[in-house]
Amino acid sequence: MRLRFAVVFFVLSSGLLGTYPAFAQNPIVSGEVTDPSGSPIPNAEVTLTNNNSHLTQLTRTNDGGLYSLSSLPPGSYTLTVGAQGFVRYQRAPITVGEESLTLNVRLKVQPTAQSVTVRGDHESLQGISSLDKTGTQLEDLPRSVQIISKEVLTQQGSTMLSQGVSNASGVNYGGQDSKGFYDHFLIRGLNAQIYSDGFSDGDQLGGISHSLNGVEEVEILEGPGSALFGSGAPGGTIDVVHYTPAPNLHYGVSLEGGSFGSVTNSDYITGPTDISALNYRVDATFSHSDGFRELRSHDYEARPALEWHPHNHTINFALDVRQIHETPDSYGLIYFNGSPITNVPLDSKYSTPFAFAHEGFVRPTIADAWRVSEFLTINNRFSYLHRTLDSLGNGDSTNTKVSGGEVIGRQLRQQSDRDNSYDYQFEPVWQFATGTVRHTLLTGFEYVRQTMATQRDTADLPNIPDAFAPVPPETSVAGLTFLCDSKHSCDDDRLAANYFSLYATDQVDVTDRFKVRAGLREDWLDTSLTPLITVPGRVDSEGQPLLGGVTYTRNDAPVSWNAGALYKISSSVIPYFGVSTSHLANFNSENTQNGIGAPEGALQYEAGIKFPLFENRVALNTAVFDVSRNNVAAAVTLNGVETVVFDSQRTKGFEASLDGEITDRWHILVNVTYQDAIITDDPQGIASIGHHPQGAPAHMANLWSTYDFAIAGVRGFRVGAGLNFMGQTYSDITNVNSIPSFVIGNATFGYARRTWSLDLNIDNFTDERYFLAANAAGAYPGDPVAVYVRATWSFGCEK
């Protein structure tokens, strides 16, 4: 029946194409693209997008910098022009009538440009997110999507994703099962999932740290992904978007060094090959840090990519290879009397001094965007991911505490994970009209195959005699006994999952002002768990013992949906409302028995007003939200026996973000969040109802501002500063231990020319003592005052 429905839906959608009106052959939009000196820029990419139908026309300038676009139906358009080494230009609205228009464009030089599609530091609501998949402008989406540009990340000296997420409202580092060495984020108090160019990173909890190697921007979808993403996290989706190859030769180098023995080198080169319409790009990075508190890290990454443009196709291939070495810190500073120990230096360590985490990551991807006609584009995408994790770190932190002045309950866990994931996506995107109503209809099929092998066991560690002058006694694994019983977390498991999905999302332009969006998705989730050993006291989500050599399976077919609408009261006041749902198969290496449990569900209500102000120089977003999750599975130890408990959570709140060019020289970015995240149901722990979940602060606020200026008539100088505030957060749902709120300040000063730049960044310039996130045993200290200097060179020529 479902297949019959999908076929009928497809045929009806195809039949509607005949109602699309033919394009008039009248007006022409043409012009010249030049650099600041007035010299023509050849091969610049010029795109004209209809703001109602979202249909686009694309061309490139000739050797004289001239372009021309014809066969344009009357309407409102957005003109976008990009060229390697220059800031991308965007102008809207442009009204096309019966007469031709001449629109000349002068591009600004971008000193740190790395791609043909460079974005400025200001993101207007006329931007388009790849997360949306329908090419809809942000101001027309009835939900919250935020974009963090590469230029903002560069200004702040960010080299890792974890340093940049504060630029979006409602996002913070930490949460359940954070281990202190990989990225784990909450959005609106609930778990988020990280994607790379639309593909999931696989294991939801045993994750990796994400560098910004070759990254163009970071896009954040708040709340359930619904029809756009399958087994998705309830908090939202963070998509790391990489640059694509450019047709013009361009290359660059950056080198950053600073506090804690930190050195980061990033390089890229992009340009055409000898094969017609085939371009290449290679991004590489190397970083080393001795680390605050001796938490050393090394990162080696390379990402070669090819993009080919045969007739009506854009084919992109990329190979992402990473080798990451980090030092886990599962304890941080131990809690004492409800908060982290305050009378010890911040660089004190309670974790094992020889702990390590080595992670390998290899992912080839291939994507083909086939423009069949002006009405239909078919996207085919495939990704294969192989991930490994070998680590030795402190485990079972819920048992670690200060008692009688000494630290007791310490354990050491050795772990080995192997994760293989295949993801195929087939997505026809239709553009048609029913009368005067225009549609952008995304239809899709997705198949995901994931296998995971995980092995771990645990050894007891000696106590630390003095919690206020900590010296971990262990110096090697010699003499330690790794056990596997009810008091020692261990497993040797094989997991497998097959996810099949059919989905559709329709972005409907009822009128120029009234927009509607609706989506539906059905997932067939087939998961299995095969323990290779029997652990006494270990049970599945139904409370049944898990026996070695026995395969346990589960099949679910949840339906997710979303609906929303917005109305443009005026060009600068756009209220919207939306509802979205999702279902998450709890498939991860941290709590493997959850993989054969019932999917976790999520439901979000969101309403807000978007304000594109001052001709889109300022984008102000406001939103109120109510998002809940149920059937939240977690493995805990109760009375010495590991078991699975469930609870439900809910977050209500308000957030606002402003991103604007106050003047041509002054840019400001600010966001504030208030959220009340609570436990709404917990059958195994009734006393926790009404408490806050781990890691979800009630208040967050962030500010960043930069100003460009001249000294003695010499332009190119920039100064910037910002503040980050986060409220109190709790270590677990008992709400006994917590970390205090904090405010830290950051600053930057830089000088840029066309081919090089030099920047100085000072983080936490007031040397505030603060904690990034709360763990069950302790809190992760934030870095003290730190200074970094970065030099960047970019070279190239336009062909």
Coordinates of N, CA and C in Angstrom, one line a residue, residues 106-232:
R106 N 30.5 45.6 -9.3 CA 31.9 45.8 -8.9 C 32.1 45.0 -7.7
L107 N 33.0 43.9 -7.8 CA 33.2 43.0 -6.6 C 34.3 43.6 -5.7
K108 N 34.1 43.3 -4.4 CA 35.1 43.7 -3.4 C 36.2 42.6 -3.3
V109 N 37.4 42.9 -3.1 CA 38.5 41.9 -2.9 C 38.3 41.3 -1.5
Q110 N 38.5 39.9 -1.5 CA 38.4 39.2 -0.3 C 39.8 38.7 0.0
P111 N 40.5 39.3 1.0 CA 41.9 38.9 1.3 C 42.1 37.5 1.6
T112 N 41.1 36.8 2.3 CA 41.3 35.4 2.7 C 40.5 34.5 1.9
A113 N 40.1 34.8 0.7 CA 39.2 34.0 -0.1 C 39.8 32.6 -0.3
Q114 N 38.9 31.6 -0.3 CA 39.4 30.2 -0.5 C 38.5 29.5 -1.5
S115 N 37.6 30.2 -2.1 CA 36.7 29.5 -3.1 C 36.0 30.5 -3.9
V116 N 35.4 30.0 -5.0 CA 34.6 30.8 -5.9 C 33.3 31.3 -5.2
T117 N 32.9 30.6 -4.2 CA 31.6 30.9 -3.5 C 31.8 31.5 -2.1
V118 N 32.8 32.4 -2.0 CA 33.1 33.1 -0.8 C 31.9 33.8 -0.3
R119 N 31.5 33.7 1.0 CA 30.5 34.5 1.6 C 31.1 35.6 2.5
G120 N 30.4 36.7 2.6 CA 30.9 37.7 3.5 C 30.6 37.4 4.9
D121 N 31.0 38.2 5.9 CA 30.7 37.9 7.2 C 29.2 38.2 7.6
H122 N 28.5 38.8 6.7 CA 27.1 39.1 7.0 C 26.2 38.1 6.2
E123 N 25.3 37.5 6.9 CA 24.4 36.5 6.3 C 22.9 37.1 6.3
S124 N 22.4 37.5 5.2 CA 21.1 38.1 5.2 C 20.1 36.9 5.1
L125 N 18.8 37.2 5.3 CA 17.8 36.2 5.3 C 17.5 35.8 3.8
Q126 N 18.2 36.4 2.9 CA 18.0 35.9 1.5 C 19.0 34.8 1.1
G127 N 19.8 34.4 2.1 CA 20.7 33.3 1.9 C 20.0 32.0 1.8
I128 N 20.7 31.0 1.2 CA 20.1 29.7 1.0 C 20.9 28.6 1.7
S129 N 20.3 27.8 2.5 CA 21.0 26.7 3.2 C 20.9 25.4 2.4
S130 N 22.0 24.6 2.4 CA 21.9 23.3 1.7 C 21.1 22.3 2.6
L131 N 21.0 22.6 3.9 CA 20.2 21.8 4.8 C 18.7 21.7 4.3
D132 N 18.2 22.8 3.7 CA 16.8 22.8 3.3 C 16.5 21.9 2.2
K133 N 17.5 21.7 1.3 CA 17.4 20.8 0.1 C 16.4 21.3 -1.0
T134 N 15.7 22.4 -0.8 CA 14.8 22.8 -1.8 C 15.2 24.2 -2.4
G135 N 16.4 24.7 -2.0 CA 16.8 26.0 -2.5 C 16.0 27.2 -2.1
T136 N 15.4 27.1 -0.9 CA 14.5 28.2 -0.4 C 15.3 29.2 0.4
Q137 N 15.0 30.4 0.2 CA 15.7 31.5 1.0 C 15.3 31.3 2.4
L138 N 16.2 31.7 3.3 CA 15.9 31.6 4.8 C 14.6 32.4 5.2
E139 N 14.4 33.5 4.6 CA 13.2 34.3 5.0 C 11.9 33.6 4.6
D140 N 11.9 32.6 3.7 CA 10.7 31.9 3.3 C 10.5 30.6 4.0
L141 N 11.5 30.2 4.9 CA 11.3 28.9 5.6 C 10.6 29.2 7.0
P142 N 9.5 28.4 7.2 CA 8.8 28.6 8.5 C 9.4 27.8 9.6
R143 N 10.7 27.9 9.8 CA 11.4 27.4 10.9 C 12.8 28.0 11.0
S144 N 13.5 27.6 12.1 CA 14.8 28.3 12.4 C 15.9 27.5 11.8
V145 N 16.6 28.2 10.8 CA 17.9 27.7 10.3 C 18.9 28.8 10.3
Q146 N 20.1 28.5 10.9 CA 21.1 29.5 11.0 C 22.4 29.1 10.3
I147 N 23.1 30.1 9.7 CA 24.3 29.8 9.0 C 25.4 30.6 9.6
I148 N 26.5 29.9 9.9 CA 27.7 30.5 10.4 C 28.8 30.5 9.3
S149 N 29.1 31.7 8.8 CA 30.0 31.9 7.7 C 31.5 31.6 8.0
K150 N 32.2 31.2 7.0 CA 33.7 31.0 7.2 C 34.4 32.2 7.7
E151 N 34.0 33.4 7.2 CA 34.7 34.6 7.5 C 34.6 34.9 9.0
V152 N 33.4 34.7 9.6 CA 33.2 34.9 11.0 C 34.1 33.9 11.8
L153 N 34.1 32.6 11.4 CA 35.0 31.7 12.1 C 36.4 32.1 12.0
T154 N 36.8 32.6 10.8 CA 38.2 33.0 10.7 C 38.6 34.2 11.5
Q155 N 37.7 35.2 11.6 CA 37.9 36.3 12.4 C 38.1 35.9 13.9
Q156 N 37.4 34.9 14.3 CA 37.5 34.5 15.7 C 38.6 33.6 16.0
G157 N 39.4 33.2 15.0 CA 40.5 32.3 15.1 C 40.1 30.9 15.3
S158 N 38.9 30.5 14.9 CA 38.4 29.2 15.1 C 39.1 28.2 14.1
T159 N 39.6 27.1 14.7 CA 40.1 26.0 13.8 C 39.3 24.7 14.0
M160 N 38.4 24.7 15.0 CA 37.5 23.5 15.3 C 36.1 23.9 15.3
L161 N 35.2 23.0 15.0 CA 33.8 23.3 15.0 C 33.3 23.7 16.4
S162 N 33.8 23.1 17.5 CA 33.4 23.4 18.8 C 33.7 24.8 19.2
Q163 N 34.6 25.5 18.5 CA 34.9 26.9 18.8 C 33.9 27.9 18.1
G164 N 33.1 27.4 17.1 CA 32.3 28.2 16.4 C 30.8 28.2 16.6
V165 N 30.3 27.1 17.3 CA 28.9 26.9 17.4 C 28.2 28.0 18.3
S166 N 29.0 28.7 19.1 CA 28.4 29.8 19.9 C 27.8 30.9 19.0
N167 N 28.2 31.0 17.8 CA 27.6 32.0 16.9 C 26.1 31.8 16.5
A168 N 25.6 30.6 16.9 CA 24.2 30.3 16.7 C 23.5 30.3 18.0
S169 N 22.2 30.7 18.1 CA 21.5 30.7 19.3 C 21.1 29.3 19.6
G170 N 20.9 29.0 20.9 CA 20.4 27.7 21.4 C 21.3 26.5 21.4
V171 N 22.6 26.7 21.0 CA 23.5 25.6 20.9 C 24.6 25.7 22.0
N172 N 24.9 24.6 22.6 CA 26.0 24.6 23.6 C 26.7 23.2 23.5
Y173 N 28.0 23.2 24.0 CA 28.8 22.0 24.0 C 28.4 21.2 25.3
G174 N 28.4 19.8 25.2 CA 28.2 19.0 26.3 C 27.0 18.1 26.2
G175 N 26.5 17.6 27.3 CA 25.4 16.7 27.4 C 25.7 15.3 27.7
Q176 N 24.7 14.5 27.7 CA 24.9 13.1 28.1 C 26.0 12.4 27.3
D177 N 26.8 11.6 28.0 CA 27.9 10.8 27.4 C 29.0 11.6 26.8
S178 N 29.2 12.8 27.2 CA 30.4 13.6 26.7 C 31.6 13.0 27.4
K179 N 32.6 12.8 26.7 CA 33.8 12.1 27.2 C 35.0 13.1 27.3
G180 N 34.8 14.3 26.8 CA 35.9 15.3 26.9 C 36.9 15.2 25.8
F181 N 36.6 14.4 24.7 CA 37.6 14.4 23.6 C 36.9 14.4 22.2
Y182 N 35.6 14.4 22.1 CA 35.0 14.5 20.8 C 33.8 15.5 20.9
D183 N 33.3 15.9 19.7 CA 32.2 16.9 19.6 C 30.9 16.3 20.1
H184 N 30.2 16.9 21.0 CA 28.9 16.5 21.4 C 28.2 17.8 21.8
F185 N 27.1 18.1 21.1 CA 26.4 19.4 21.3 C 24.9 19.1 21.6
L186 N 24.3 20.1 22.3 CA 22.9 20.2 22.6 C 22.3 21.4 21.8
I187 N 21.2 21.2 21.3 CA 20.4 22.3 20.7 C 19.1 22.4 21.4
R188 N 18.7 23.5 22.0 CA 17.5 23.7 22.8 C 17.4 22.6 23.9
G189 N 18.6 22.2 24.5 CA 18.6 21.3 25.6 C 18.6 19.9 25.2
L190 N 18.5 19.5 23.9 CA 18.4 18.1 23.5 C 19.6 17.8 22.6
N191 N 19.9 16.5 22.4 CA 21.0 16.0 21.6 C 20.9 16.5 20.2
A192 N 22.0 16.9 19.6 CA 22.1 17.2 18.2 C 22.9 16.2 17.5
Q193 N 22.8 16.1 16.2 CA 23.6 15.2 15.4 C 24.3 16.0 14.3
I194 N 25.6 15.5 14.0 CA 26.4 16.2 13.1 C 26.5 15.5 11.8
Y195 N 26.4 16.3 10.7 CA 26.4 15.8 9.3 C 27.6 16.5 8.6
S196 N 28.0 15.9 7.6 CA 29.1 16.5 6.7 C 28.5 16.5 5.3
D197 N 28.2 17.6 4.7 CA 27.7 17.8 3.4 C 26.5 16.9 3.2
G198 N 25.6 16.8 4.2 CA 24.4 16.1 4.2 C 24.4 14.6 4.5
F199 N 25.6 14.1 4.9 CA 25.8 12.7 5.3 C 26.1 12.6 6.8
S200 N 25.4 11.7 7.5 CA 25.6 11.6 9.0 C 27.0 11.1 9.3
D201 N 27.5 11.5 10.4 CA 28.9 11.0 10.9 C 28.8 9.6 11.5
G202 N 27.7 8.9 11.4 CA 27.6 7.6 11.9 C 27.3 7.5 13.4
D203 N 28.2 6.9 14.2 CA 28.0 6.7 15.6 C 27.5 8.0 16.3
Q204 N 26.4 7.9 17.0 CA 25.8 9.1 17.5 C 26.6 9.6 18.8
L205 N 27.2 8.7 19.5 CA 27.8 9.1 20.8 C 29.3 8.9 20.8
G206 N 29.9 7.9 20.2 CA 31.3 7.7 20.1 C 31.9 8.5 18.9
G207 N 31.7 9.9 19.0 CA 32.0 10.7 17.8 C 33.4 11.1 17.7
I208 N 33.6 12.1 16.8 CA 35.0 12.7 16.5 C 35.0 14.2 16.8
S209 N 36.1 14.7 16.8 CA 36.3 16.2 16.8 C 36.4 16.7 15.4
H210 N 35.7 17.8 15.1 CA 35.6 18.2 13.7 C 36.5 19.5 13.5
S211 N 37.5 19.4 12.7 CA 38.2 20.6 12.3 C 37.4 21.4 11.2
L212 N 38.0 22.5 10.9 CA 37.3 23.4 9.8 C 38.1 23.3 8.5
N213 N 38.7 22.1 8.3 CA 39.5 21.9 7.1 C 38.6 21.9 5.9
G214 N 38.8 22.9 5.0 CA 38.0 23.0 3.8 C 36.6 23.4 4.0
V215 N 36.2 23.9 5.1 CA 34.8 24.2 5.5 C 34.5 25.6 5.0
E216 N 33.3 25.7 4.3 CA 32.8 27.0 3.8 C 31.9 27.6 4.8
E217 N 31.1 26.8 5.4 CA 30.1 27.4 6.4 C 29.6 26.2 7.2
V218 N 28.9 26.6 8.3 CA 28.3 25.6 9.2 C 26.8 26.0 9.3
E219 N 25.9 25.0 9.0 CA 24.5 25.3 8.9 C 23.8 24.5 10.1
I220 N 22.9 25.2 10.7 CA 22.2 24.6 11.9 C 20.7 24.6 11.7
L221 N 20.1 23.4 11.8 CA 18.7 23.3 11.7 C 18.2 23.0 13.1
E222 N 17.4 23.8 13.7 CA 17.0 23.6 15.1 C 15.7 22.8 15.2
G223 N 15.7 21.8 16.0 CA 14.5 20.9 16.2 C 14.6 19.7 15.3
P224 N 13.6 18.8 15.4 CA 13.6 17.6 14.6 C 13.7 17.8 13.1
G225 N 14.5 17.0 12.5 CA 14.7 17.1 11.0 C 13.6 16.7 10.2
S226 N 12.7 15.8 10.8 CA 11.5 15.4 10.1 C 11.8 14.8 8.8
A227 N 11.0 15.3 7.7 CA 11.1 14.6 6.4 C 12.4 14.8 5.7
L228 N 13.3 15.8 6.2 CA 14.5 16.0 5.5 C 15.6 15.0 5.9
F229 N 15.5 14.5 7.2 CA 16.5 13.6 7.7 C 15.8 12.4 8.4
G230 N 16.4 11.2 8.3 CA 15.7 10.0 8.8 C 15.9 9.9 10.3
S231 N 16.7 8.9 10.7 CA 16.9 8.6 12.1 C 17.7 9.8 12.7
G232 N 17.0 10.9 13.0 CA 17.7 12.1 13.4 C 17.5 12.4 14.9

